[in-house]
Coordinates of C-alpha atoms in Angstrom, one line a residue:
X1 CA -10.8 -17.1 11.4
X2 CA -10.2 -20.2 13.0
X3 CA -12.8 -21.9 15.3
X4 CA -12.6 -20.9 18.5
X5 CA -15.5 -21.0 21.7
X6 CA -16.3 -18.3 22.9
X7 CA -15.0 -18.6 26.2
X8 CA -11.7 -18.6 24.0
X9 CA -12.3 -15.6 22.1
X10 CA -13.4 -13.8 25.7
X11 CA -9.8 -15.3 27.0
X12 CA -7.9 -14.3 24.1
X13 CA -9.3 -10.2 24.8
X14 CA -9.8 -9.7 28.3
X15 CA -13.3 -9.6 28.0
X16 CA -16.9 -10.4 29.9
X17 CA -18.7 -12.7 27.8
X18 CA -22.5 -12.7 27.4
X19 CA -23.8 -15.1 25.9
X20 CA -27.1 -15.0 23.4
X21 CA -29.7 -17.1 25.2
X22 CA -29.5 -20.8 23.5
X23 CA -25.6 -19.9 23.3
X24 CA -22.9 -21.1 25.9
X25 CA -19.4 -20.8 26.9
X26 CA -18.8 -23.3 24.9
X27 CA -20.4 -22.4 21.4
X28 CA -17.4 -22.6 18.8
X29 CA -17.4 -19.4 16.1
X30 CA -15.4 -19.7 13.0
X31 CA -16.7 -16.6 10.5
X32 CA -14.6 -13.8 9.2
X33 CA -14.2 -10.8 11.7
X34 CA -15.0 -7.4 10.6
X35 CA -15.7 -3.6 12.1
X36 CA -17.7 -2.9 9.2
X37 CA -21.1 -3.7 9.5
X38 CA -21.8 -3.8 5.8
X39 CA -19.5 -6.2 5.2
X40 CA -20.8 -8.9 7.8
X41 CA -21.9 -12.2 6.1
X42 CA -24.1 -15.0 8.6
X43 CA -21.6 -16.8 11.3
X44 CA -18.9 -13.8 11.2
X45 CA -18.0 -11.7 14.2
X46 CA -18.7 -7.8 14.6
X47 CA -16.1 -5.7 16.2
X48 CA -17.8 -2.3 17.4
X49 CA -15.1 0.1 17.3
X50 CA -15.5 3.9 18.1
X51 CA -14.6 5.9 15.2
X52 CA -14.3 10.0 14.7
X53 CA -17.4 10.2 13.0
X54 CA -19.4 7.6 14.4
X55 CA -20.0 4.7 17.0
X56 CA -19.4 0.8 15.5
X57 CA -22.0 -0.2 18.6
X58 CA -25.0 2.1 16.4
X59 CA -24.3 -0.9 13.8
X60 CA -24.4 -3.7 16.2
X61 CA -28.3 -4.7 15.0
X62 CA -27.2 -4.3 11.6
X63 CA -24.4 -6.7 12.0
X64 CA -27.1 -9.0 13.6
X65 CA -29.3 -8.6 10.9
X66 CA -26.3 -9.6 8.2
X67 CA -26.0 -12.9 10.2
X68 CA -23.1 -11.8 12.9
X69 CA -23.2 -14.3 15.5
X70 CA -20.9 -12.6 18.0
X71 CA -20.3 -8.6 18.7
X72 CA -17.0 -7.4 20.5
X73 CA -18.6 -4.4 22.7
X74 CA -17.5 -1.9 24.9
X75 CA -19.9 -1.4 26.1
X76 CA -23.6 -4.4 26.1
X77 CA -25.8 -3.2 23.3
X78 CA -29.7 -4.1 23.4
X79 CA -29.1 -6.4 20.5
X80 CA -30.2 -10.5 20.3
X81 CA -26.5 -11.5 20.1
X82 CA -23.5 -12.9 22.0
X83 CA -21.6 -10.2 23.0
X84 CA -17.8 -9.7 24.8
X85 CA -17.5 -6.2 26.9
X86 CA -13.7 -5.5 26.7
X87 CA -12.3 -2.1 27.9
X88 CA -11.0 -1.3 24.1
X89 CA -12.6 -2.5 20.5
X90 CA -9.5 -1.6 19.0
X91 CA -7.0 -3.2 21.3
X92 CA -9.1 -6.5 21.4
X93 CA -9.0 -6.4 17.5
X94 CA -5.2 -7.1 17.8
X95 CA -5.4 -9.0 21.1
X96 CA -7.3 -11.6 19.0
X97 CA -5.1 -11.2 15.9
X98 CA -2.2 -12.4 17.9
X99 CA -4.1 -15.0 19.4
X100 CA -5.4 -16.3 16.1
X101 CA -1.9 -15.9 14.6
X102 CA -0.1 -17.7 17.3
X103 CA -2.2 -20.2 17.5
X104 CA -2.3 -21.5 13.8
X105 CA 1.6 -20.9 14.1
X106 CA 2.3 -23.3 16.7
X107 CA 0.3 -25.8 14.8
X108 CA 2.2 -26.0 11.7
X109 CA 4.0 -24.4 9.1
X110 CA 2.6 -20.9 9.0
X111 CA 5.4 -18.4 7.6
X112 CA 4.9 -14.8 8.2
X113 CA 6.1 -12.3 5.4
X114 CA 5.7 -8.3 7.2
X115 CA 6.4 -5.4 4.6
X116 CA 7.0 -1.8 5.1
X117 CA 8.6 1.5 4.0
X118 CA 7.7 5.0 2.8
X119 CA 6.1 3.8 -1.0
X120 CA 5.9 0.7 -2.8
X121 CA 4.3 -1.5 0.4
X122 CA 0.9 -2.2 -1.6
X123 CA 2.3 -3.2 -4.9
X124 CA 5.0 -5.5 -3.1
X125 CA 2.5 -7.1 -1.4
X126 CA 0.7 -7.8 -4.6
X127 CA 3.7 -9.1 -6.1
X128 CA 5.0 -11.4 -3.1
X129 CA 1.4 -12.6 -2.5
X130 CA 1.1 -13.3 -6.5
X131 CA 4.4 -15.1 -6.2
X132 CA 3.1 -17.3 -3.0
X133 CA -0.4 -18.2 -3.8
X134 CA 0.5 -20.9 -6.1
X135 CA 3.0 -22.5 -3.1
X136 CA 0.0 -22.6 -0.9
X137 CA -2.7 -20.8 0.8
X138 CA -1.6 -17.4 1.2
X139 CA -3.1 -14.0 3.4
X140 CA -2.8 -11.0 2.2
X141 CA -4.2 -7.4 3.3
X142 CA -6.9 -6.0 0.9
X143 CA -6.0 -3.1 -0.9
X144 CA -4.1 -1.0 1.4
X145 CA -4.7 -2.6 4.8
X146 CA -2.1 -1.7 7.1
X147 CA -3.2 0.1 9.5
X148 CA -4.0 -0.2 13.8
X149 CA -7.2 -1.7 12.5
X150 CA -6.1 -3.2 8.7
X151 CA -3.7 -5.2 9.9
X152 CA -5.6 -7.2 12.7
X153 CA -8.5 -7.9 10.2
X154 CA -5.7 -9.1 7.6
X155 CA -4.3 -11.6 10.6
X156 CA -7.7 -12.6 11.2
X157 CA -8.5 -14.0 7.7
X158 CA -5.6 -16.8 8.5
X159 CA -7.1 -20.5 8.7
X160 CA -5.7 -23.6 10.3
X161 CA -4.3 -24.6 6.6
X162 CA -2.9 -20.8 5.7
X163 CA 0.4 -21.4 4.4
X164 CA 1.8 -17.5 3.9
X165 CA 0.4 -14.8 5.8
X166 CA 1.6 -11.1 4.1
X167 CA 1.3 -8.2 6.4
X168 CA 1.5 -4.3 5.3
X169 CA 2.5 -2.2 8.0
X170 CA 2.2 1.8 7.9
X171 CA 2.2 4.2 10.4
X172 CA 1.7 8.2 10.5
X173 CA 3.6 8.3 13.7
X174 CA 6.4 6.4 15.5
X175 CA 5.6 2.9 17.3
X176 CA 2.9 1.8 15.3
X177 CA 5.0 -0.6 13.2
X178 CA 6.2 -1.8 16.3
X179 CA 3.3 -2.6 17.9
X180 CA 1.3 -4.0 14.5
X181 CA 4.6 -6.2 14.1
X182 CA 4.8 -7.3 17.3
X183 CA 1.4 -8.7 17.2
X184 CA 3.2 -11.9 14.7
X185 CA 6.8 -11.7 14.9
X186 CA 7.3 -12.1 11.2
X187 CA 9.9 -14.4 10.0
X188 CA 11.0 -11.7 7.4
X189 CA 10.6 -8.5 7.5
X190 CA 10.9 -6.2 4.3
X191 CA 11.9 -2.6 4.5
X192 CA 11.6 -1.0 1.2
X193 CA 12.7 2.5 1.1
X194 CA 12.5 5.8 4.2
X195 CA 11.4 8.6 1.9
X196 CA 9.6 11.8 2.8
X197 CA 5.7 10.2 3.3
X198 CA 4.2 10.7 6.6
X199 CA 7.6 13.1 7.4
X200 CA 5.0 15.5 9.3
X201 CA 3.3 13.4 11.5
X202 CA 7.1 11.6 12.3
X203 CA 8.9 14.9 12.9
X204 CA 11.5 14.5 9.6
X205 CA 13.2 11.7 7.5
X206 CA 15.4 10.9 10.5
X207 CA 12.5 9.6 12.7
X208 CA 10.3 8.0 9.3
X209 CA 14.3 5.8 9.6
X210 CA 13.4 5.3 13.5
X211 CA 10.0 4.0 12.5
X212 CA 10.3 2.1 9.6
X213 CA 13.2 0.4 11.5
X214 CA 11.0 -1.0 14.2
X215 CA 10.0 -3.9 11.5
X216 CA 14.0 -5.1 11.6
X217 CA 13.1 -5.4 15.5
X218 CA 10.2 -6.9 15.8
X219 CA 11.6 -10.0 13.1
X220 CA 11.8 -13.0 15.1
X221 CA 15.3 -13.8 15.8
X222 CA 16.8 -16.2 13.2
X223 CA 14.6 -14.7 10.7
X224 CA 15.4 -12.7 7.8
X225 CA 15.2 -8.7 7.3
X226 CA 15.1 -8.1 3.4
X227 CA 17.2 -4.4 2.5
X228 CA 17.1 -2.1 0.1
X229 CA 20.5 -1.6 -0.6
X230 CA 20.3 1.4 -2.8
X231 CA 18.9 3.6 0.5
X232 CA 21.4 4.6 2.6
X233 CA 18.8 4.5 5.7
X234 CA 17.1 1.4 4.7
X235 CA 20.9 -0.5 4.6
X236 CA 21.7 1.4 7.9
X237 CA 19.2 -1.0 9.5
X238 CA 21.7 -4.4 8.8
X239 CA 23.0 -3.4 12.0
X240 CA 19.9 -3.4 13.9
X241 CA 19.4 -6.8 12.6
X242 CA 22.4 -8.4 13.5
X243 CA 22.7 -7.6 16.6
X244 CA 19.1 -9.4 17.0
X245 CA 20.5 -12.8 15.0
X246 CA 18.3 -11.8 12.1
X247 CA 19.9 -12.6 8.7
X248 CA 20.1 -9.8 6.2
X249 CA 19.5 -10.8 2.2
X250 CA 19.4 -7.7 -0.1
X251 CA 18.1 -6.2 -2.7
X252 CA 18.7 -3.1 -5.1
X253 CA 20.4 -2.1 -8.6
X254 CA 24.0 -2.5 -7.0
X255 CA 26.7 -5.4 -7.5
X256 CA 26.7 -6.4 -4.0
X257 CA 22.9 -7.3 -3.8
X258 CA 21.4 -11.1 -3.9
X259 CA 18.5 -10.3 -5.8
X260 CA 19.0 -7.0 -8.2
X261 CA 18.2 -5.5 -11.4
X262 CA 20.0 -4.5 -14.6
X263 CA 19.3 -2.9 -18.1
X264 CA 15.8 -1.6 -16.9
X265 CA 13.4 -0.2 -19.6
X266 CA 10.0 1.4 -20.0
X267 CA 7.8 1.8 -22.1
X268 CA 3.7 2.1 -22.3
X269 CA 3.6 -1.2 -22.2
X270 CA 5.6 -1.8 -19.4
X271 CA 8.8 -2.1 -17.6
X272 CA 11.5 -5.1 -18.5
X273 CA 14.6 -5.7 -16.8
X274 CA 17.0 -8.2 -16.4
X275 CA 16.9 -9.8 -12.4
X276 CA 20.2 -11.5 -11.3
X277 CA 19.0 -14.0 -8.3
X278 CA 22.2 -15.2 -6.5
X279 CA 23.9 -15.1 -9.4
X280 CA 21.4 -16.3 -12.4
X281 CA 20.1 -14.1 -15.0
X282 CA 16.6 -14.0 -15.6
X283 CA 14.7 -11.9 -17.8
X284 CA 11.5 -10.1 -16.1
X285 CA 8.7 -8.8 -18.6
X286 CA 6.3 -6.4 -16.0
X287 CA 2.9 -5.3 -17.6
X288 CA 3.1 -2.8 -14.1
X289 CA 4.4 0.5 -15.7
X290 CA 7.2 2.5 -14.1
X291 CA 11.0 1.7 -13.6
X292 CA 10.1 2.4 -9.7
X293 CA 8.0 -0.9 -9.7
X294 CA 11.4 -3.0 -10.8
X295 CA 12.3 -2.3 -6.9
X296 CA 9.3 -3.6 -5.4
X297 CA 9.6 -7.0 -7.8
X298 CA 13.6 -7.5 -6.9
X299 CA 11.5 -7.0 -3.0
X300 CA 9.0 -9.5 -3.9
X301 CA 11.4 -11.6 -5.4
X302 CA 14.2 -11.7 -2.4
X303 CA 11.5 -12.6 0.4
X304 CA 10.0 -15.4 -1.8
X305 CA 13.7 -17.6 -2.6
X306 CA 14.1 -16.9 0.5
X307 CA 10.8 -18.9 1.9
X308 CA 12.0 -21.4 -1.1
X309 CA 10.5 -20.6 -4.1
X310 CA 12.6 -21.2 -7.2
X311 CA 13.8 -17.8 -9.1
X312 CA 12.3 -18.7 -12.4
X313 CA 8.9 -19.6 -10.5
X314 CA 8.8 -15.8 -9.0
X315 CA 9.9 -14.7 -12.3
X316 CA 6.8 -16.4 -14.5
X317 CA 4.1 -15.2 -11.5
X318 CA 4.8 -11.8 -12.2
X319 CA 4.4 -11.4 -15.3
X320 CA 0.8 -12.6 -15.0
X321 CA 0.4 -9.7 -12.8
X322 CA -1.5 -6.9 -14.9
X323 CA -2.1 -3.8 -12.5
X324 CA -0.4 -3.3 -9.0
X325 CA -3.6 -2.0 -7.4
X326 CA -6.4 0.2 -8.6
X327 CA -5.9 3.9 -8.7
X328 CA -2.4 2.7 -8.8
X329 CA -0.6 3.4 -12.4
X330 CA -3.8 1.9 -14.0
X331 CA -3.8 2.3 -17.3
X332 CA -7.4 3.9 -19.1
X333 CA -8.8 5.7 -21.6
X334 CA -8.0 4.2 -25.0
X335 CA -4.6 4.3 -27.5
X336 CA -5.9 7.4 -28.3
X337 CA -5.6 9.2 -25.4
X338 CA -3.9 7.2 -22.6
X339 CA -5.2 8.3 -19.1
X340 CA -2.7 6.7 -16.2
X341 CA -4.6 7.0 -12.8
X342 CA -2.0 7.0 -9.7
X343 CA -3.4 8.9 -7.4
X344 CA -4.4 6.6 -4.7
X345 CA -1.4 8.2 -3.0
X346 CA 1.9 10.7 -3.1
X347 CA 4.8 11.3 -1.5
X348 CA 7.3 13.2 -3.3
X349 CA 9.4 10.3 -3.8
X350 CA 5.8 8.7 -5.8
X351 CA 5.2 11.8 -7.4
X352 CA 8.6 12.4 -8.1
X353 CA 8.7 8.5 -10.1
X354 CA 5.0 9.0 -11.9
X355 CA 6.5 11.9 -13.6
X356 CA 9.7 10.3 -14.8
X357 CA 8.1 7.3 -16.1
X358 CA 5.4 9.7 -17.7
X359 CA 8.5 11.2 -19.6
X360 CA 9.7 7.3 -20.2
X361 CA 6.5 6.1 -21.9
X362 CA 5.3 9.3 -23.8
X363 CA 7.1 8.7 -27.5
X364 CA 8.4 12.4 -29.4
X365 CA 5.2 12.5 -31.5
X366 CA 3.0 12.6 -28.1
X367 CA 2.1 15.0 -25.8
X368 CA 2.9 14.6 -21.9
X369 CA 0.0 16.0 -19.8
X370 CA 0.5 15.4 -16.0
X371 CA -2.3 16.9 -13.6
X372 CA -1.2 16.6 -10.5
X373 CA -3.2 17.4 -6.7
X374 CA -1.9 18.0 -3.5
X375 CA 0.9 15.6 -1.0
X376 CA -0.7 15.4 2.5
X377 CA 1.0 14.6 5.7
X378 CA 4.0 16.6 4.7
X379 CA 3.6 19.2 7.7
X380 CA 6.2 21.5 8.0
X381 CA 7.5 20.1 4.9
X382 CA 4.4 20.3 2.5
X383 CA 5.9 23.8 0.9
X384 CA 8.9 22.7 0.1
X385 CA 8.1 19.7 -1.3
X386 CA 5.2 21.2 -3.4
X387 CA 7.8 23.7 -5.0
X388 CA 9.8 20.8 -5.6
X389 CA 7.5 18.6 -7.9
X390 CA 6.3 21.8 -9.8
X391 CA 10.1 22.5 -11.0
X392 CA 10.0 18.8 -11.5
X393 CA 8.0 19.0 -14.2
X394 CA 8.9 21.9 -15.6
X395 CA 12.9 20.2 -15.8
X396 CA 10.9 17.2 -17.4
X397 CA 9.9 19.1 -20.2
X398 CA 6.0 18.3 -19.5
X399 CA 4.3 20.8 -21.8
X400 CA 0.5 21.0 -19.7
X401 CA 0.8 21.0 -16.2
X402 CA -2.5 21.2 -14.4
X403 CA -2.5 21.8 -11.0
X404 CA -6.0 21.1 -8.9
X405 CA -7.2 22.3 -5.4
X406 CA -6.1 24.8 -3.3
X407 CA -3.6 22.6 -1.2
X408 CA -1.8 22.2 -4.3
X409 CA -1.3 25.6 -5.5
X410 CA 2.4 26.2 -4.3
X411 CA 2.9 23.6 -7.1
X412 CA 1.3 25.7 -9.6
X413 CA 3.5 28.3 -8.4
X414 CA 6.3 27.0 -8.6
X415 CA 5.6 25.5 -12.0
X416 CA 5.5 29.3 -13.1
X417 CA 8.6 30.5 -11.4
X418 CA 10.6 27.8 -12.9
X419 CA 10.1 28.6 -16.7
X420 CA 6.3 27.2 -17.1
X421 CA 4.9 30.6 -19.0
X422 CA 3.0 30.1 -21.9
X423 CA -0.4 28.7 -19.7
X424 CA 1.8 25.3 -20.0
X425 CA 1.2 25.1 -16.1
X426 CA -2.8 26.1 -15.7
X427 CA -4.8 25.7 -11.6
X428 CA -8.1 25.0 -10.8
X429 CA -9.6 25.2 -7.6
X430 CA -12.1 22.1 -7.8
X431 CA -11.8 18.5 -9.9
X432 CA -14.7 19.7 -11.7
X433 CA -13.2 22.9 -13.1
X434 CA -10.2 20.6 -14.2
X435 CA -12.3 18.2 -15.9
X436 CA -14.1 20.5 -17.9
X437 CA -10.8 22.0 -19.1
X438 CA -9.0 19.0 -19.9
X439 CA -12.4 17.2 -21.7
X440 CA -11.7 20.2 -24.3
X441 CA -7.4 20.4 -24.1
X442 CA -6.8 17.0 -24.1
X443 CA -6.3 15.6 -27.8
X444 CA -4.8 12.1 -29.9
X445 CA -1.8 10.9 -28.6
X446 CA -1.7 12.5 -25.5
X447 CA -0.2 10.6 -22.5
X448 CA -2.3 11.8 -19.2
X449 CA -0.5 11.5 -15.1
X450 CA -3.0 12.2 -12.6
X451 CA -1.3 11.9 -9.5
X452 CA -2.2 13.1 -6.0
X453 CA -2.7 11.8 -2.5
X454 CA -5.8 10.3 -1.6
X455 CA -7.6 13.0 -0.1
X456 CA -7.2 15.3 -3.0
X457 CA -9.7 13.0 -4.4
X458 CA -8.2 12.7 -8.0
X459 CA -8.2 9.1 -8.4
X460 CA -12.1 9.7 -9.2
X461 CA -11.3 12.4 -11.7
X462 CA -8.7 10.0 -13.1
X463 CA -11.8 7.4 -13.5
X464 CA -14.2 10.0 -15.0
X465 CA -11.3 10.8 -17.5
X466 CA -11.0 7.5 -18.4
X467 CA -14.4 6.8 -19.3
X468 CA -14.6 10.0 -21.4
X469 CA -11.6 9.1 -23.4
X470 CA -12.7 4.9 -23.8

């Protein structure tokens, strides 16, 4: 964070300052701002926020302990520290995010990159801040940090000398992106695709276009909104941003796009392309596996020439990169038997892409094995959608489908129904069960998925098959 008193910090929340005795008004704080108490290192600042299963002001003496010198509050704590009582921990978390941001904005040449859409916002991020790190000090969230309380503590980490700041913005519910992109005004603002994530908690795809729409609004006007022309309701948002005097540059597989992609091809070792910028060819070599990941470069690639960065520059910088995020298509295991762990998250749309480009990269003489866990935040939707992937696979021609945990078991079902009889589909109720099936099915040359949202926990079943097949 930048130094500020704390008088300023106080200001810049709405709060009642206390001060630690020895301490002033005036005492100037400058450490990293965090609600997690474990991660506090001496001179940072300690943000007590209420959670569901616990209370951030229980951890206020820890913080102390790790070296905090300051502890938002909402309430004083019996703790040897400077504290500021605001109404909300939360709410102050972003008051002092836009503070901070502003502040270094107005001082110099601070340009503000804001990324959504239904998949593909973490590994764009990766890529665009990969591509802008080598044109100057760039921010960028940690892992997937995009939330109410992510994003402030990603805006937070900006310095007087940040060059790039790269924001991730998701939502399980309309006017969140509004309100986490209202907090910088981004100068661009990419929307990558509306697909069916989060549809339950939005009401339907309609409303995930409403939300993920609110991005294109909150750019600052004469800024840039960065389009997927291939979606239908992603390119529906030009209009939005005209009417605001925000510039539209696009990007997609289609002649009419700036930045787009041709002659795409997978394989286990990656995904190459060919990416025409404005009109010059350039080849692109991704070690990141999956043809879905070509979108999220051409993203990547259409916000940086736009903040200046020369096409062949964002072309070399990616290459370098070797895994979009953990849990993320990360290649383990061994040539033997190739475990791909992906399941960090799902939508159908993910889940939908995994499968294909386990098809893509699984060679005649190997055997496809996807094991696959349930979609959350699908409400109304999650059956459906279930069914859906199950016949999925079976159209793919995967020939063992394991299905794990009870959420997911529609997709077993389904699986069946479509043509999966000879125990090619197979369910298990627990991770456990699946692991000790698949440590004694899974032979050389197999090519392994395992795919699921986060909380069907298989991303750590995807690790424990790694190590067994190292």
């Amino acid at each position: 964070m930048i130094a500020l008193t704390l008088a300023q910090i106080a200001h810049a929340v709405g709060g009642v300052l206390h001060p630690a005795p020895g301490e002033s008004a005036e005492t100037v704080v400058s450490g990293a701002v965090d609600t997690d108490s474990r991660e506090i290192e001496p001179g940072d600042v300690f943000v007590a926020k209420r959670g569901e299963a616990t209370d951030g002001h229980l951890y206020v003496d820890a913080a102390v302990a790790s070296g905090a010198v300051l502890a938002i509050v909402e309430h004083p704590v019996a703790a040897s520290v400077s504290q500021i009582v605001v109404r909300d921990a939360v709410e102050a978390l972003s008051d002092l995010a836009r503070h901070v941001v502003g502040t270094v904005r107005a001082a110099g040449s601070l340009r503000i990159v804001g990324i959504t859409g239904s998949n593909g916002k973490t590994t764009t991020k990766n890529m665009l801040a990969r591509i802008l790190r080598d044109e100057g000090e760039t921010v960028a969230p940690k892992a997937s940090f995009n939330n109410e309380v992510g994003a402030p503590l990603t805006m937070l980490r900006v310095t007087a000398t940040t060059r790039f700041l790269v924001s991730e913005f998701g939502a399980s519910a309309p006017g969140a992106i509004a309100r986490l992109a209202g907090l910088v005004e981004p100068d661009v603002g990419v929307v990558l695709m509306v697909g069916m994530a989060h549809a339950g908690g939005f009401g339907g795809i309609e409303e995930t276009q409403r939300a993920k729409s609110e991005l294109v609004q909150a750019v600052r006007p004469g800024g840039l909104a960065v389009l997927n022309a291939d979606d239908a309701r992603v390119a529906a948002m030009a209009s939005i941003a005209r009417e605001r005097g925000v510039s539209v540059r696009w990007f997609g597989t289609g002649p009419d796009a700036e930045v787009r992609a041709t002659d795409v091809d997978v394989d286990a070792s990656g995904t190459r392309c060919t990416v025409v910028v404005d009109g010059s060819r350039l080849p692109l070599r991704l070690k990141v596996l999956g043809a879905h990941h070509v979108m999220n470069a051409l993203a990547a690639i259409a916000a940086a020439t736009a903040l200046g960065v020369a096409p062949q520059d964002c072309i070399d910088r990616l290459e370098t990169v070797e895994l979009a995020e953990r849990w993320r298509m990360q290649p383990l295991g061994s040539e033997r038997v190739r475990i791909i762990n992906d399941a960090y998250n799902a939508s159908p749309d993910s889940m939908a892409a995994a499968l294909r480009t386990l098809a893509q990269i699984t060679r005649p003489d190997q055997r496809m094995v996807a094991v696959l866990g349930a979609m959350s935040e699908l409400g109304e939707y999650a059956g459906e959608e279930h069914d859906r992937i199950g016949e999925l696979a079976v159209r793919l021609r995967i020939p063992r489908i394991v299905i794990v945990g009870p959420e997911a078991r529609r997709m077993f079902l389904a699986a069946v129904g479509e043509g999966s009889w000879d125990d090619e589909a197979v369910f298990f109720a627990t991770a456990d069960d699946a692991f000790e099936y698949l440590l004694t099915e899974l032979r050389d040359g197999d090519r392994v998925l395992v795919k699921s949202s986060n909380s069907a926990g298989l991303r750590f079943l995807g690790d424990r098959l790694g190590e067994s097949f190292s």
